[in-house]
Amino acid sequence: MSTGHLIPDYFANKIMTSAIESSSSTNDMKCKTNFILDGYPRTLVQAEFISQRFKSDLAVVDISLERWIMIEKLLGRRSCQSCGNDFNIANVVVDEYDMPPILPNPTECSLRRGIPCNPVLIAREDDNQQVIDVRFNEYKQKTQPLLEYFESRDVLHKFEVKKGIKDIDRLLALLESLSI
């Protein structure tokens, strides 16, 4: 994974099945009926597996973003060595896109943790141009065909990110409109 390649299909399917089964055993009725699978499926084998499992109760949302913005945001990801929270130093504010950096607030972090936080932001090892290029090639070869697969089954809904985390209400409205 750290090289940008996907994990094997059988392993991804096993993880997904295990997560759904463990969530289904909770007392939360929402958990028993609705799931958001972020980053799954990523191959046709996984798509066929999940389609068989849920048959008619399936809605797929393709959350898309311009490639150059994804690259900026991936290269801008940072983790704080002090508190472990994730941030993003990339500032993408151009045309209809409004995704300013997500930076640490030492006061909020200190209050939440109960100890002072002196933010030291570090990049993930796999957030470099070489690994990102591999990820995009994997996506194009293995994941892009899923859009056609789910579109042909009339379960694909498209959502284009324009404002980053400020798009959450718009995404939630789309999810709520999908009556499955």
XYZ file of C-alpha atoms in Angstrom:
180
model
C 0.000 0.000 0.000
C 2.777 2.469 0.828
C 3.961 2.152 -2.785
C 0.550 3.198 -4.092
C -0.684 -0.270 -5.139
C -4.008 -1.742 -4.058
C -4.359 -4.643 -1.632
C -5.550 -7.958 -3.167
C -9.280 -8.296 -3.891
C -9.835 -11.277 -1.593
C -8.317 -9.338 1.314
C -10.360 -6.183 0.608
C -13.557 -8.263 0.359
C -12.761 -10.023 3.633
C -12.141 -6.700 5.445
C -15.380 -5.230 4.075
C -17.413 -8.312 4.997
C -15.958 -8.374 8.492
C -16.676 -4.664 9.021
C -20.282 -5.022 7.873
C -20.891 -8.117 9.980
C -19.422 -6.529 13.111
C -21.459 -3.332 12.534
C -24.609 -5.384 11.938
C -24.251 -6.996 15.347
C -24.557 -3.648 17.138
C -27.854 -2.393 18.570
C -27.815 0.664 16.293
C -30.567 0.121 13.701
C -28.978 2.629 11.281
C -25.841 0.474 11.265
C -27.904 -2.565 10.343
C -29.446 -0.928 7.281
C -27.078 1.694 5.886
C -23.352 1.735 5.198
C -20.921 4.121 3.625
C -17.989 2.226 2.165
C -15.282 4.813 1.541
C -12.620 3.523 -0.835
C -14.381 0.234 -1.521
C -14.840 -1.247 -4.053
C -11.765 -0.352 -6.101
C -11.772 -3.155 -8.677
C -14.390 -4.925 -10.809
C -13.976 -8.099 -8.748
C -14.810 -6.117 -5.593
C -17.711 -4.360 -7.368
C -19.218 -7.679 -8.414
C -18.779 -9.005 -4.873
C -20.561 -6.021 -3.269
C -23.278 -6.014 -5.970
C -24.072 -9.665 -5.236
C -24.111 -9.008 -1.518
C -26.563 -6.066 -1.662
C -28.328 -6.608 -4.997
C -31.028 -3.884 -5.180
C -30.047 -2.005 -2.011
C -27.005 -0.346 -3.514
C -26.231 3.281 -4.301
C -22.787 4.397 -5.434
C -21.561 7.978 -5.156
C -18.571 8.954 -7.270
C -16.948 11.792 -5.337
C -14.749 13.521 -7.876
C -12.230 16.316 -7.907
C -9.953 17.728 -10.574
C -6.688 15.767 -10.708
C -4.447 18.789 -10.186
C -6.379 19.679 -7.019
C -6.129 16.115 -5.717
C -2.369 16.241 -6.263
C -2.095 19.565 -4.423
C -4.144 18.249 -1.524
C -2.273 14.920 -1.349
C 1.080 16.713 -1.354
C -0.268 19.061 1.335
C -1.365 16.384 3.821
C 0.350 16.612 7.200
C 0.099 14.949 10.597
C 0.953 16.683 13.839
C 3.713 14.894 15.729
C 2.423 16.337 19.006
C -1.281 15.463 18.884
C -1.571 13.055 15.952
C -4.309 15.049 14.215
C -4.329 15.406 10.431
C -4.089 18.710 8.577
C -3.559 20.035 5.069
C -1.310 22.950 4.142
C -2.477 23.188 0.508
C -4.389 26.332 -0.396
C -6.649 25.774 -3.414
C -8.771 28.852 -3.952
C -9.310 29.363 -7.678
C -12.415 29.814 -9.831
C -15.264 27.811 -8.250
C -12.914 25.906 -5.950
C -12.541 27.113 -2.375
C -10.371 24.749 -0.330
C -8.157 26.725 2.024
C -5.583 24.995 4.221
C -6.707 23.098 7.318
C -4.184 24.174 9.913
C -3.739 23.335 13.586
C -5.198 25.528 16.272
C -2.850 24.961 19.238
C -5.346 26.406 21.724
C -8.190 24.060 20.665
C -5.814 21.106 20.544
C -4.422 21.874 23.996
C -7.913 22.212 25.488
C -9.059 18.939 23.912
C -5.982 16.997 25.032
C -5.500 18.722 28.376
C -1.824 19.308 27.652
C -0.066 21.944 25.538
C 0.225 21.192 21.847
C 3.146 22.624 19.954
C 2.241 21.663 16.379
C 5.003 19.983 14.397
C 3.568 19.010 11.023
C 5.127 16.172 9.066
C 4.282 14.729 5.648
C 3.397 11.076 5.182
C 6.117 9.061 3.469
C 3.726 7.935 0.745
C 2.559 11.457 -0.108
C 5.142 12.121 -2.785
C 4.773 12.618 -6.535
C 6.086 9.159 -7.440
C 3.621 7.282 -5.204
C 0.775 9.619 -6.208
C 1.481 8.855 -9.894
C 1.281 5.114 -9.123
C -2.034 5.672 -7.288
C -3.490 7.528 -10.274
C -2.336 4.812 -12.692
C -3.890 2.137 -10.441
C -7.086 4.184 -10.323
C -7.232 4.565 -14.089
C -6.626 0.849 -14.713
C -8.638 -0.727 -11.900
C -11.076 1.775 -10.416
C -12.201 3.919 -13.363
C -13.986 0.901 -14.986
C -16.192 0.714 -11.879
C -17.923 3.923 -12.889
C -19.077 2.282 -16.126
C -20.044 -0.892 -14.237
C -22.228 0.927 -11.703
C -23.578 3.388 -14.288
C -24.779 0.452 -16.410
C -26.676 -0.798 -13.329
C -28.205 2.657 -12.775
C -26.854 2.996 -9.231
C -24.152 5.630 -9.880
C -24.589 9.177 -8.585
C -21.959 11.842 -9.209
C -20.750 14.428 -6.723
C -18.082 16.986 -7.589
C -16.170 18.510 -4.699
C -15.851 22.281 -4.935
C -15.349 23.485 -1.364
C -13.719 20.588 0.486
C -15.146 20.026 3.960
C -17.648 22.829 3.346
C -19.344 20.492 0.825
C -20.488 18.111 3.566
C -24.055 19.470 3.784
C -24.438 19.159 0.005
C -23.097 15.573 0.116
C -25.392 14.654 3.036
C -28.367 16.019 1.084
C -27.447 13.783 -1.857
C -27.086 10.745 0.428
C -30.442 11.422 2.100
C -32.102 11.732 -1.324
C -30.998 8.202 -2.227
C -33.909 6.214 -0.829
C -32.467 2.725 -0.540
